[in-house]
């Protein structure tokens, strides 16, 4: 039995939740000694870029509140923001461990309504893109845990509801193939985050995202792993 299949079996048996909570508290006890919480050092770049400034972030696809997080280091530095996460178990973790943030249990896209959501094992590969889900299952990189409908909102609507009129310093998007729909749902004339982080796992998506953000006066200033970082150029 591989790791994903084992986790799947533990989920189904109800044991995983107990083990998962214990692991969270063990990891939290080590937080003070950690320099970075993101996958490829994105948070260290952001710390150096923003320096002592404190700002607001919008994180689309929050997943875990401090594991593989682009924003947790900023949170520890006094930042706060809006975190959108469709998996209720992970949304609840954010509410527990990051009380300064605003949390929304939903998916994000270019409109409102409902989206089909594919909750995967591991959860970081969960997606609203059916082809992306099928590709990961076929490649053996993920296992489908369950499939269900989730409410969808746009970044524009979420901003107006929760953060307007405050300026946004950072938009972080990690939605496993659904990122362009998220970007299309941003009111770029109004929000204009200073830095945008967006995931792209292949050259076609990297080009599509780069062209889209360039058209909204952003320049690609760095790539870290599968993530591209863009800065608003005040064009």
XYZ file of C-alpha atoms in Angstrom, residues 16-192:
177
model
C -6.913 10.281 10.219
C -8.589 13.250 11.918
C -7.179 12.314 15.317
C -3.686 11.706 13.953
C -3.831 14.899 11.902
C -4.729 17.113 14.848
C -1.913 15.649 16.949
C 0.537 16.274 14.122
C -0.598 19.906 13.832
C 0.140 20.614 17.471
C 3.495 18.854 17.290
C 4.459 20.916 14.255
C 3.194 24.095 15.876
C 5.542 23.502 18.801
C 8.458 23.726 16.347
C 7.294 26.914 14.621
C 9.586 29.278 16.534
C 12.696 27.519 15.211
C 11.632 27.546 11.550
C 12.801 30.176 9.087
C 10.431 29.312 6.249
C 7.030 27.676 5.795
C 6.548 27.830 2.016
C 7.571 25.162 -0.491
C 10.343 26.971 -2.349
C 11.260 29.874 -0.058
C 8.595 32.220 -1.430
C 7.927 33.557 2.068
C 11.610 34.436 2.566
C 11.573 36.409 -0.677
C 8.415 38.220 0.460
C 9.946 38.974 3.865
C 13.017 40.495 2.226
C 10.958 42.371 -0.369
C 8.489 43.963 2.052
C 10.953 44.424 4.909
C 9.329 45.899 8.017
C 6.140 46.871 6.208
C 2.920 45.191 7.297
C 0.169 44.628 4.780
C -2.895 42.684 3.762
C -2.883 39.503 1.693
C -5.483 37.496 -0.178
C -4.602 33.809 -0.330
C -6.642 31.709 -2.758
C -6.216 28.041 -1.941
C -4.967 28.328 1.619
C -4.721 24.557 2.233
C -2.872 24.127 5.554
C -2.447 27.194 7.808
C 1.308 26.803 8.284
C 2.590 23.849 6.225
C 3.646 24.804 2.668
C 2.142 28.251 3.246
C 3.189 31.359 1.335
C 1.628 33.644 3.958
C 2.253 32.140 7.407
C 5.635 33.823 7.879
C 3.988 37.156 7.041
C 1.195 36.341 9.496
C 3.798 35.790 12.212
C 5.304 39.168 11.288
C 1.993 40.906 11.997
C 0.283 40.734 8.624
C -3.306 39.571 8.214
C -5.644 38.911 5.359
C -8.312 36.871 3.648
C -7.805 33.132 3.137
C -10.147 31.142 0.894
C -10.097 27.352 1.235
C -12.753 24.936 -0.126
C -11.884 21.909 2.062
C -13.829 22.380 5.291
C -11.314 20.471 7.426
C -8.524 22.828 6.331
C -10.729 25.916 6.566
C -11.394 24.944 10.204
C -7.639 24.650 10.817
C -7.173 28.223 9.569
C -9.869 29.440 11.939
C -8.148 27.639 14.813
C -4.523 28.567 14.148
C -4.808 31.955 12.380
C -7.538 33.915 14.185
C -6.440 37.342 12.857
C -7.261 36.271 9.306
C -10.678 36.234 7.682
C -11.467 32.738 6.418
C -13.968 31.773 3.721
C -14.935 28.153 2.999
C -15.410 28.302 -0.771
C -13.736 28.032 -4.151
C -12.680 31.034 -6.218
C -13.282 31.628 -9.918
C -14.393 34.232 -12.433
C -18.021 34.417 -11.274
C -20.416 33.071 -8.694
C -22.399 29.849 -8.459
C -21.258 26.308 -7.718
C -18.175 24.388 -8.843
C -17.411 20.686 -8.843
C -14.487 20.139 -6.505
C -12.090 17.179 -6.479
C -10.616 16.655 -3.026
C -7.421 14.715 -3.507
C -4.916 12.861 -1.370
C -2.594 14.637 -0.792
C -4.895 17.604 -0.161
C -2.431 20.099 -1.689
C -3.310 18.645 -5.112
C -7.076 19.197 -4.746
C -8.569 21.058 -7.691
C -11.667 22.399 -9.427
C -10.271 21.353 -12.802
C -11.593 17.898 -13.819
C -8.831 17.350 -16.385
C -6.161 18.243 -13.839
C -7.698 15.764 -11.397
C -7.815 13.035 -14.049
C -4.200 13.680 -15.050
C -2.948 13.436 -11.460
C -4.874 10.229 -10.831
C -3.567 8.695 -14.070
C 0.002 9.686 -13.190
C -0.319 8.164 -9.728
C 0.610 11.439 -8.025
C -2.745 11.738 -6.259
C -5.796 9.713 -5.276
C -9.365 11.029 -5.376
C -10.787 11.146 -1.844
C -14.182 12.581 -2.730
C -15.946 14.815 -5.233
C -18.600 17.403 -4.367
C -19.986 20.844 -5.192
C -18.655 23.957 -3.486
C -19.796 27.590 -3.697
C -17.698 29.750 -6.009
C -16.957 33.443 -5.542
C -14.691 35.887 -7.345
C -11.759 37.721 -5.788
C -13.538 40.968 -6.697
C -16.649 40.039 -4.694
C -14.618 38.684 -1.783
C -12.557 41.870 -1.628
C -15.658 44.097 -1.640
C -17.271 41.997 1.094
C -14.327 41.603 3.449
C -11.432 44.011 2.799
C -12.496 47.072 0.808
C -11.329 49.809 0.646
C -7.947 48.747 2.087
C -5.007 48.227 -0.325
C -3.795 44.667 -0.916
C -0.066 44.019 -0.801
C -0.088 40.360 -1.858
C -2.302 38.015 -3.856
C -1.249 34.353 -3.648
C -3.007 31.856 -5.930
C -2.527 28.083 -5.738
C -5.469 26.164 -7.190
C -3.928 23.332 -9.246
C -4.875 24.272 -12.788
C -7.725 26.666 -11.948
C -5.511 29.729 -11.585
C -6.537 31.591 -14.747
C -10.197 31.525 -13.705
C -9.157 33.032 -10.370
C -7.149 35.788 -12.075
C -10.034 36.630 -14.411
C -12.201 37.218 -11.347
C -9.967 40.003 -9.987
C -10.974 43.646 -10.449
C -7.494 44.731 -11.521
C -8.369 48.419 -11.811
C -9.469 48.513 -8.180
C -7.385 45.970 -6.275
C -3.895 46.059 -7.856
